[in-house]
Short mmCIF file of C-alpha atoms in Angstrom, two decimals:
data_model
loop_
_atom_site.label_atom_id
_atom_site.label_comp_id
_atom_site.label_asym_id
_atom_site.label_seq_id
_atom_site.Cartn_x
_atom_site.Cartn_y
_atom_site.Cartn_z
CA MET V 1 0.00 0.00 0.01
CA SER V 2 1.70 3.19 -1.16
CA SER V 3 1.11 6.58 0.41
CA ALA V 4 1.47 10.21 -0.62
CA PHE V 5 2.71 10.89 2.92
CA PRO V 6 5.98 9.93 4.62
CA GLN V 7 6.28 6.33 5.76
CA ILE V 8 8.52 5.15 8.58
CA HIS V 9 9.75 1.60 8.12
CA LEU V 10 10.66 -0.13 11.39
CA VAL V 11 12.85 -3.22 11.46
CA ARG V 12 13.43 -5.28 14.59
CA HIS V 13 16.92 -6.75 14.70
CA GLY V 14 17.60 -10.39 13.87
CA GLU V 15 17.69 -13.16 16.46
CA THR V 16 20.23 -13.13 19.31
CA ALA V 17 20.82 -15.89 21.88
CA TRP V 18 18.85 -13.88 24.43
CA SER V 19 15.93 -13.07 22.12
CA LEU V 20 15.76 -16.82 21.41
CA SER V 21 15.74 -17.69 25.14
CA GLY V 22 13.38 -14.87 26.10
CA GLN V 23 15.92 -13.02 28.22
CA HIS V 24 15.46 -9.24 28.46
CA THR V 25 18.23 -7.64 26.40
CA GLY V 26 18.45 -3.93 26.95
CA ARG V 27 21.97 -2.52 27.03
CA THR V 28 23.87 -5.84 26.89
CA ASP V 29 25.46 -5.73 23.44
CA MET V 30 24.51 -9.18 22.11
CA PRO V 31 25.61 -10.32 18.67
CA LEU V 32 23.21 -11.90 16.20
CA THR V 33 23.08 -15.71 16.04
CA PRO V 34 23.86 -17.40 12.71
CA ALA V 35 20.07 -17.65 12.19
CA GLY V 36 19.76 -13.96 13.05
CA GLU V 37 22.42 -13.09 10.52
CA ALA V 38 20.64 -15.14 7.87
CA ALA V 39 17.32 -13.43 8.66
CA ALA V 40 19.03 -10.02 8.49
CA ARG V 41 20.46 -10.89 5.07
CA GLY V 42 16.94 -11.99 4.05
CA LEU V 43 15.70 -8.50 4.87
CA ALA V 44 17.65 -7.24 1.84
CA ASP V 45 15.22 -8.99 -0.52
CA ARG V 46 12.22 -7.96 1.54
CA LEU V 47 13.32 -4.31 1.51
CA LYS V 48 14.54 -4.34 -2.10
CA GLY V 49 13.42 -1.24 -3.96
CA LEU V 50 12.61 0.68 -0.77
CA SER V 51 13.54 4.33 -1.27
CA VAL V 52 14.22 6.23 1.95
CA SER V 53 15.95 9.53 2.62
CA GLN V 54 17.65 8.35 5.80
CA VAL V 55 18.50 5.12 7.68
CA TRP V 56 18.71 5.24 11.47
CA SER V 57 19.86 2.53 13.83
CA SER V 58 20.14 1.82 17.52
CA PRO V 59 23.83 1.80 18.47
CA SER V 60 23.51 -1.83 19.60
CA GLN V 61 25.44 -4.27 17.44
CA ARG V 62 22.34 -6.46 16.98
CA ALA V 63 20.41 -3.56 15.38
CA TYR V 64 23.32 -1.97 13.50
CA ASN V 65 24.59 -5.29 12.14
CA THR V 66 21.04 -6.09 11.01
CA SER V 67 21.09 -2.86 9.01
CA VAL V 68 24.49 -3.77 7.51
CA LEU V 69 23.42 -7.30 6.56
CA ALA V 70 20.17 -5.96 5.11
CA GLY V 71 22.24 -3.77 2.79
CA PHE V 72 21.85 -0.39 4.50
CA GLY V 73 25.07 -0.20 6.50
CA ALA V 74 26.67 2.47 4.35
CA ARG V 75 23.77 4.82 5.12
CA SER V 76 22.93 3.73 8.68
CA VAL V 77 23.38 6.42 11.32
CA LYS V 78 23.48 5.34 14.96
CA ILE V 79 21.12 7.32 17.24
CA ASP V 80 21.29 6.83 21.01
CA ASP V 81 17.56 7.46 21.52
CA LEU V 82 16.82 4.29 19.51
CA GLN V 83 18.39 2.06 22.19
CA GLU V 84 16.30 -0.70 23.70
CA TRP V 85 14.61 -0.27 27.09
CA ASP V 86 17.13 -0.23 29.95
CA TYR V 87 16.02 -3.25 32.02
CA GLY V 88 18.32 -2.44 34.93
CA ALA V 89 18.18 -5.23 37.52
CA TYR V 90 16.08 -7.35 35.11
CA GLU V 91 18.71 -7.38 32.37
CA GLY V 92 19.31 -10.93 31.21
CA ARG V 93 16.31 -12.34 33.07
CA THR V 94 13.25 -13.92 31.52
CA THR V 95 9.72 -12.74 32.28
CA LYS V 96 9.07 -16.09 34.00
CA GLU V 97 12.04 -15.55 36.32
CA ILE V 98 10.92 -12.01 37.14
CA LEU V 99 7.34 -13.09 37.81
CA ALA V 100 8.57 -15.75 40.27
CA GLY V 101 9.88 -12.96 42.52
CA ARG V 102 7.37 -10.26 41.50
CA PRO V 103 3.96 -11.76 40.65
CA GLY V 104 1.92 -9.70 38.23
CA TRP V 105 4.86 -7.68 36.95
CA ASN V 106 4.50 -6.06 33.54
CA VAL V 107 7.38 -4.07 32.03
CA PHE V 108 5.05 -1.55 30.37
CA ARG V 109 3.19 -0.85 33.62
CA ASP V 110 5.87 -1.41 36.25
CA GLY V 111 9.20 -0.70 34.58
CA CYS V 112 12.46 -2.10 35.89
CA PRO V 113 14.31 -1.41 39.15
CA GLN V 114 17.59 0.47 38.46
CA GLY V 115 16.42 0.81 34.84
CA GLU V 116 13.75 2.64 32.87
CA VAL V 117 9.99 2.96 33.26
CA ALA V 118 7.67 3.32 30.28
CA ALA V 119 7.68 7.14 30.59
CA ASP V 120 11.49 7.16 30.16
CA VAL V 121 11.26 5.09 27.00
CA GLY V 122 8.31 7.20 25.84
CA ALA V 123 10.37 10.38 26.24
CA ARG V 124 13.04 8.91 23.94
CA ALA V 125 10.37 7.80 21.48
CA ASP V 126 8.88 11.29 21.49
CA ARG V 127 12.25 12.77 20.60
CA ILE V 128 12.54 10.34 17.68
CA ILE V 129 8.97 11.18 16.53
CA ASP V 130 9.83 14.87 16.67
CA ARG V 131 12.84 14.22 14.39
CA LEU V 132 10.67 12.11 12.06
CA ARG V 133 7.98 14.76 11.75
CA HIS V 134 10.55 17.49 11.11
CA ALA V 135 12.30 15.34 8.48
CA ASN V 136 8.92 14.81 6.72
CA ALA V 137 10.46 12.01 4.65
CA ASP V 138 10.53 8.24 4.29
CA ILE V 139 12.94 6.84 6.90
CA LEU V 140 14.09 3.33 7.78
CA ILE V 141 14.77 2.50 11.46
CA PHE V 142 16.55 -0.53 12.92
CA SER V 143 16.01 -1.09 16.66
CA SER V 144 14.68 -3.51 19.28
CA ALA V 145 11.23 -4.79 20.17
CA HIS V 146 10.18 -2.94 23.30
CA PHE V 147 11.49 0.39 22.08
CA LEU V 148 9.76 0.02 18.72
CA ARG V 149 6.52 -0.97 20.48
CA VAL V 150 6.61 2.18 22.57
CA LEU V 151 7.50 4.20 19.44
CA ALA V 152 4.38 2.84 17.69
CA ALA V 153 2.20 3.68 20.70
CA ARG V 154 3.52 7.24 20.91
CA TRP V 155 3.17 7.68 17.11
CA LEU V 156 -0.54 7.01 17.57
CA GLY V 157 -0.83 9.32 20.58
CA LEU V 158 -1.17 6.46 23.07
CA PRO V 159 0.65 6.52 26.41
CA PRO V 160 4.00 4.68 26.41
CA LYS V 161 2.42 1.71 28.23
CA GLY V 162 0.28 1.29 25.08
CA GLY V 163 3.31 -0.47 23.58
CA ALA V 164 2.03 -3.54 25.40
CA LEU V 165 -0.63 -3.81 22.68
CA PHE V 166 1.95 -4.47 19.93
CA VAL V 167 4.11 -7.57 19.50
CA LEU V 168 7.22 -7.76 17.31
CA ASP V 169 9.11 -10.81 16.08
CA THR V 170 12.80 -10.69 15.24
CA ALA V 171 13.66 -9.51 11.71
CA SER V 172 10.11 -8.19 11.29
CA ILE V 173 9.12 -5.12 9.30
CA SER V 174 6.44 -2.63 10.31
CA VAL V 175 5.37 0.68 8.75
CA LEU V 176 4.08 3.81 10.42
CA GLY V 177 2.50 6.52 8.34
CA TYR V 178 -0.59 8.66 7.89
CA GLU V 179 -4.08 8.21 6.54
CA HIS V 180 -5.82 11.29 5.09
CA ASP V 181 -3.30 13.94 6.12
CA LEU V 182 -0.37 14.60 8.46
CA THR V 183 -2.72 14.97 11.45
CA GLU V 184 -3.81 11.32 11.19
CA PRO V 185 -0.88 9.06 12.15
CA VAL V 186 -1.59 5.34 11.66
CA VAL V 187 0.06 1.94 11.68
CA ARG V 188 0.07 0.94 8.02
CA LYS V 189 1.66 -2.53 8.47
CA TRP V 190 2.79 -4.45 11.52
CA ASN V 191 5.13 -7.37 12.32
CA LEU V 192 5.53 -8.63 8.76
CA LYS V 193 7.79 -11.69 8.47
#
């Protein structure tokens, strides 16, 4: 579905050992697995013909290397605000492990001790959205799941905890854009594999 308005293509990085095991990976700089590298290379075909004015990436090697393997490394600019959620004390732990000690916990509602809460991630997403709206151009972004989920929520005007309503697989492609005019932000495509 083409659009007369700018479209923001979002790509979640390829698989890492921790994304495979379900461990929260915020600031730990995990490499892609061989399967993650293959999926990232597969993105090149899926994004073939995409014309964008800029390519942005989280500084994490999993996101940046996904951009490189997808064929966008020469244009990919690392932006700190695109980093994944800082999970603090929950870094490297699975949701099941966290729930054993903190029943009912939800990262979008409760945040992470010694890390970020949804409002912190939302503030970073808002800065990215401000840059996107000022650029007024098609842009490709490589980042991580929880950050991109909050970005989508904020794009739509939802609170940061609204990111809980979106799920993203590794090496997935999503598209944010507009409907009738620039005052109607929408999700045009989500979690395409």
